[in-house]
Short mmCIF file of C-alpha atoms in Angstrom, two decimals:
data_model
loop_
_atom_site.label_atom_id
_atom_site.label_comp_id
_atom_site.label_asym_id
_atom_site.label_seq_id
_atom_site.Cartn_x
_atom_site.Cartn_y
_atom_site.Cartn_z
CA UNK A 23 5.72 -5.96 -7.14
CA UNK A 24 9.08 -6.44 -5.52
CA UNK A 25 8.09 -5.31 -2.07
CA UNK A 26 5.43 -7.20 -0.11
CA UNK A 27 1.99 -5.81 -0.85
CA UNK A 28 -1.64 -6.40 -0.06
CA UNK A 29 -4.19 -6.73 -2.79
CA UNK A 30 -7.95 -6.53 -2.76
CA UNK A 31 -9.69 -6.03 0.56
CA UNK A 32 -13.17 -7.33 -0.11
CA UNK A 33 -15.89 -5.14 1.37
CA UNK A 34 -18.54 -7.84 1.60
CA UNK A 35 -20.09 -7.91 5.06
CA UNK A 36 -19.97 -10.99 7.17
CA UNK A 37 -16.75 -12.40 5.74
CA UNK A 38 -13.64 -12.80 7.87
CA UNK A 39 -13.43 -12.14 11.59
CA UNK A 40 -16.67 -11.62 13.46
CA UNK A 41 -17.89 -8.03 13.20
CA UNK A 42 -15.50 -7.13 10.38
CA UNK A 43 -16.67 -5.52 7.17
CA UNK A 44 -13.33 -6.04 5.45
CA UNK A 45 -11.04 -9.00 5.02
CA UNK A 46 -7.82 -9.71 3.20
CA UNK A 47 -8.68 -11.26 -0.17
CA UNK A 48 -5.14 -11.47 -1.53
CA UNK A 49 -1.57 -10.81 -0.42
CA UNK A 50 1.40 -10.98 -2.73
CA UNK A 51 4.24 -13.33 -1.82
CA UNK A 52 7.33 -11.97 -0.14
CA UNK A 53 10.44 -12.09 -2.26
CA UNK A 54 13.56 -12.39 -0.09
CA UNK A 55 17.14 -13.45 -0.54
CA UNK A 56 17.25 -14.18 3.19
CA UNK A 57 15.76 -12.83 6.40
CA UNK A 58 15.71 -9.02 6.30
CA UNK A 59 17.10 -9.06 2.76
CA UNK A 60 14.20 -8.31 0.41
CA UNK A 61 14.59 -8.09 -3.32
CA UNK A 62 15.81 -4.65 -4.36
CA UNK A 63 15.99 -2.90 -7.69
CA UNK A 64 19.14 -0.88 -8.13
CA UNK A 65 22.45 -0.27 -9.79
CA UNK A 66 25.68 0.64 -8.03
CA UNK A 67 27.97 3.32 -9.53
CA UNK A 68 30.80 0.79 -9.86
CA UNK A 69 28.77 -1.72 -11.89
CA UNK A 70 28.72 0.20 -15.17
CA UNK A 71 26.64 -1.56 -17.82
CA UNK A 72 27.45 -5.04 -16.57
CA UNK A 73 24.85 -7.14 -14.72
CA UNK A 74 25.02 -6.53 -10.96
CA UNK A 75 24.33 -9.60 -8.82
CA UNK A 76 23.84 -7.40 -5.77
CA UNK A 77 20.46 -6.25 -7.09
CA UNK A 78 17.39 -7.73 -8.73
CA UNK A 79 15.88 -6.73 -12.06
CA UNK A 80 12.22 -6.21 -13.01
CA UNK A 81 12.34 -9.69 -14.57
CA UNK A 82 12.86 -11.15 -11.06
CA UNK A 83 9.54 -9.81 -9.82
CA UNK A 84 6.68 -12.16 -9.05
CA UNK A 85 3.90 -11.59 -11.58
CA UNK A 86 0.33 -12.20 -10.42
CA UNK A 87 -3.11 -11.55 -11.83
CA UNK A 88 -5.86 -10.99 -9.27
CA UNK A 89 -9.58 -10.64 -10.00
CA UNK A 90 -11.12 -7.55 -8.43
CA UNK A 91 -14.57 -6.04 -8.16
CA UNK A 92 -15.94 -2.57 -7.39
CA UNK A 93 -15.43 -1.61 -3.76
CA UNK A 94 -12.12 -3.41 -3.35
CA UNK A 95 -9.19 -1.49 -1.89
CA UNK A 96 -5.66 -2.03 -3.13
CA UNK A 97 -2.78 -1.32 -0.74
CA UNK A 98 0.80 -1.27 -2.06
CA UNK A 99 3.60 -0.49 0.36
CA UNK A 100 7.22 -0.95 1.28
CA UNK A 101 8.34 -3.20 4.11
CA UNK A 102 8.25 -0.18 6.42
CA UNK A 103 4.53 -0.92 6.60
CA UNK A 104 4.44 -4.69 6.58
CA UNK A 105 7.30 -5.09 9.09
CA UNK A 106 5.34 -3.05 11.64
CA UNK A 107 1.60 -3.42 10.98
CA UNK A 108 -0.01 -6.84 10.98
CA UNK A 109 -3.12 -7.54 8.95
CA UNK A 110 -5.55 -7.08 11.84
CA UNK A 111 -4.08 -3.67 12.69
CA UNK A 112 -4.19 -2.71 9.01
CA UNK A 113 -7.86 -3.62 8.75
CA UNK A 114 -8.59 -1.76 12.00
CA UNK A 115 -6.97 1.39 10.62
CA UNK A 116 -8.92 1.23 7.36
CA UNK A 117 -12.26 0.40 8.98
CA UNK A 118 -11.91 3.08 11.68
CA UNK A 119 -11.23 5.78 9.09
CA UNK A 120 -14.03 4.67 6.76
CA UNK A 121 -16.57 4.49 9.59
CA UNK A 122 -15.37 7.71 11.21
CA UNK A 123 -15.56 9.77 8.03
CA UNK A 124 -19.27 9.07 7.47
CA UNK A 125 -18.96 9.65 3.72
CA UNK A 126 -16.12 7.26 3.03
CA UNK A 127 -12.40 7.89 3.04
CA UNK A 128 -10.39 8.86 -0.02
CA UNK A 129 -7.34 6.82 -1.07
CA UNK A 130 -5.10 9.69 0.07
CA UNK A 131 -6.69 9.75 3.52
CA UNK A 132 -6.31 5.98 3.83
CA UNK A 133 -2.67 6.08 2.73
CA UNK A 134 -1.89 8.87 5.22
CA UNK A 135 -3.58 7.01 8.08
CA UNK A 136 -1.87 3.70 7.28
CA UNK A 137 1.55 5.35 7.01
CA UNK A 138 1.02 7.20 10.30
CA UNK A 139 0.05 3.95 12.03
CA UNK A 140 3.14 2.23 10.65
CA UNK A 141 5.39 5.03 11.91
CA UNK A 142 3.76 4.90 15.34
CA UNK A 143 4.24 1.14 15.68
CA UNK A 144 7.77 1.23 14.26
CA UNK A 145 8.82 3.36 17.25
CA UNK A 146 6.97 1.25 19.84
CA UNK A 147 9.44 -0.97 21.69
CA UNK A 148 6.69 -2.91 23.50
CA UNK A 149 4.86 -4.45 20.52
CA UNK A 150 5.54 -7.85 19.03
CA UNK A 151 5.77 -6.58 15.46
CA UNK A 152 5.63 -8.81 12.37
CA UNK A 153 9.36 -8.12 11.94
CA UNK A 154 10.08 -9.18 15.52
CA UNK A 155 8.09 -12.40 15.09
CA UNK A 156 9.96 -13.24 11.87
CA UNK A 157 13.27 -12.42 13.55
CA UNK A 158 12.53 -14.88 16.35
CA UNK A 159 11.65 -17.52 13.77
CA UNK A 160 15.20 -17.01 12.46
CA UNK A 161 16.76 -17.23 15.95
CA UNK A 162 17.36 -13.47 16.14
CA UNK A 163 16.40 -11.61 19.30
CA UNK A 164 14.36 -8.54 18.41
CA UNK A 165 11.68 -6.66 20.33
CA UNK A 166 9.33 -3.90 19.25
CA UNK A 167 8.87 -2.30 15.87
CA UNK A 168 11.43 -1.65 13.17
CA UNK A 169 12.03 1.97 12.10
CA UNK A 170 12.34 2.11 8.32
CA UNK A 171 11.27 4.13 5.31
CA UNK A 172 7.51 3.91 4.80
CA UNK A 173 5.73 4.35 1.49
CA UNK A 174 2.03 3.55 1.05
CA UNK A 175 -0.11 3.72 -2.09
CA UNK A 176 -3.88 3.10 -1.87
CA UNK A 177 -6.33 2.69 -4.75
CA UNK A 178 -10.08 2.09 -4.91
CA UNK A 179 -11.51 -0.27 -7.50
CA UNK A 180 -14.42 1.48 -9.23
CA UNK A 181 -17.32 0.26 -11.30
CA UNK A 182 -16.39 0.95 -14.92
CA UNK A 183 -19.96 2.01 -15.62
CA UNK A 184 -19.59 4.81 -13.05
CA UNK A 185 -15.96 5.67 -13.62
CA UNK A 186 -14.79 8.63 -15.63
CA UNK A 187 -12.96 7.64 -18.83
CA UNK A 188 -9.23 8.12 -18.33
CA UNK A 189 -7.59 10.91 -20.31
CA UNK A 190 -5.71 9.87 -23.42
CA UNK A 191 -3.70 13.02 -24.14
CA UNK A 192 -1.49 13.22 -21.06
CA UNK A 193 2.20 12.50 -21.24
CA UNK A 194 3.85 10.56 -18.43
CA UNK A 195 4.68 12.79 -15.44
CA UNK A 196 7.68 12.40 -13.20
CA UNK A 197 9.28 14.77 -10.69
CA UNK A 198 10.79 16.99 -9.63
CA UNK A 199 8.93 19.96 -11.02
CA UNK A 200 5.35 21.10 -11.40
CA UNK A 201 2.85 18.73 -13.05
CA UNK A 202 1.25 19.95 -16.29
CA UNK A 203 -1.69 22.39 -16.02
CA UNK A 204 -4.09 19.78 -17.43
CA UNK A 205 -3.34 17.46 -14.53
CA UNK A 206 -3.78 20.23 -11.96
CA UNK A 207 -7.11 21.20 -13.51
CA UNK A 208 -8.32 17.58 -13.45
CA UNK A 209 -7.29 17.21 -9.80
CA UNK A 210 -9.18 20.42 -8.93
CA UNK A 211 -12.26 19.15 -10.76
CA UNK A 212 -12.17 15.82 -8.94
CA UNK A 213 -11.74 17.60 -5.59
CA UNK A 214 -14.75 19.83 -6.33
CA UNK A 215 -16.85 16.82 -7.27
CA UNK A 216 -15.81 15.04 -4.07
CA UNK A 217 -16.78 18.07 -1.95
CA UNK A 218 -20.12 18.31 -3.73
CA UNK A 219 -20.81 14.62 -3.09
CA UNK A 220 -19.93 15.02 0.59
CA UNK A 221 -22.21 18.06 0.89
CA UNK A 222 -25.07 16.17 -0.79
CA UNK A 223 -24.59 13.23 1.59
CA UNK A 224 -24.71 15.53 4.60
CA UNK A 225 -27.84 17.24 3.28
CA UNK A 226 -29.59 13.88 2.89
CA UNK A 227 -28.61 12.90 6.44
#
């Protein structure tokens, strides 16, 4: 992962700050050339096939292996998130959505909420954002958030005994364009199962 990212958020109660149900179990190291100069994959039009020292390659990425267990939440994001949302605010956002939903929040709902929080704080000139704190550490005067592109990907770690076996006959999908019908059908099936589970939970309550 070239961009900073958070790994497993352990859901064991009683660990971390008082009253929290989640805590940060792992965070990947930042990879920077200098302050505000993160590693970037890319190729400029004028570089041709020659190596381009202005960009990094996949071989420059930090490789880590992290043990996980069912219930963990994996958050991958660009610096548009991590420059504006500190870990406490990130945990607050996740916990509030999980507790408010009653039946648990989907990865898509979590990603949307986290990205919205990052956008909100990036436009707030009164907060002491993680970017502002790091800027001051580098003798640069900066106040408030830092508007930037924001991309967030959230995954849940499932118990393999309960998880559906992944399909083996799908080709890789990339945009633009419509995904294959098999993928759309699988997404519809998963959505129906999720709605049925939510309805069953409400009926039990």
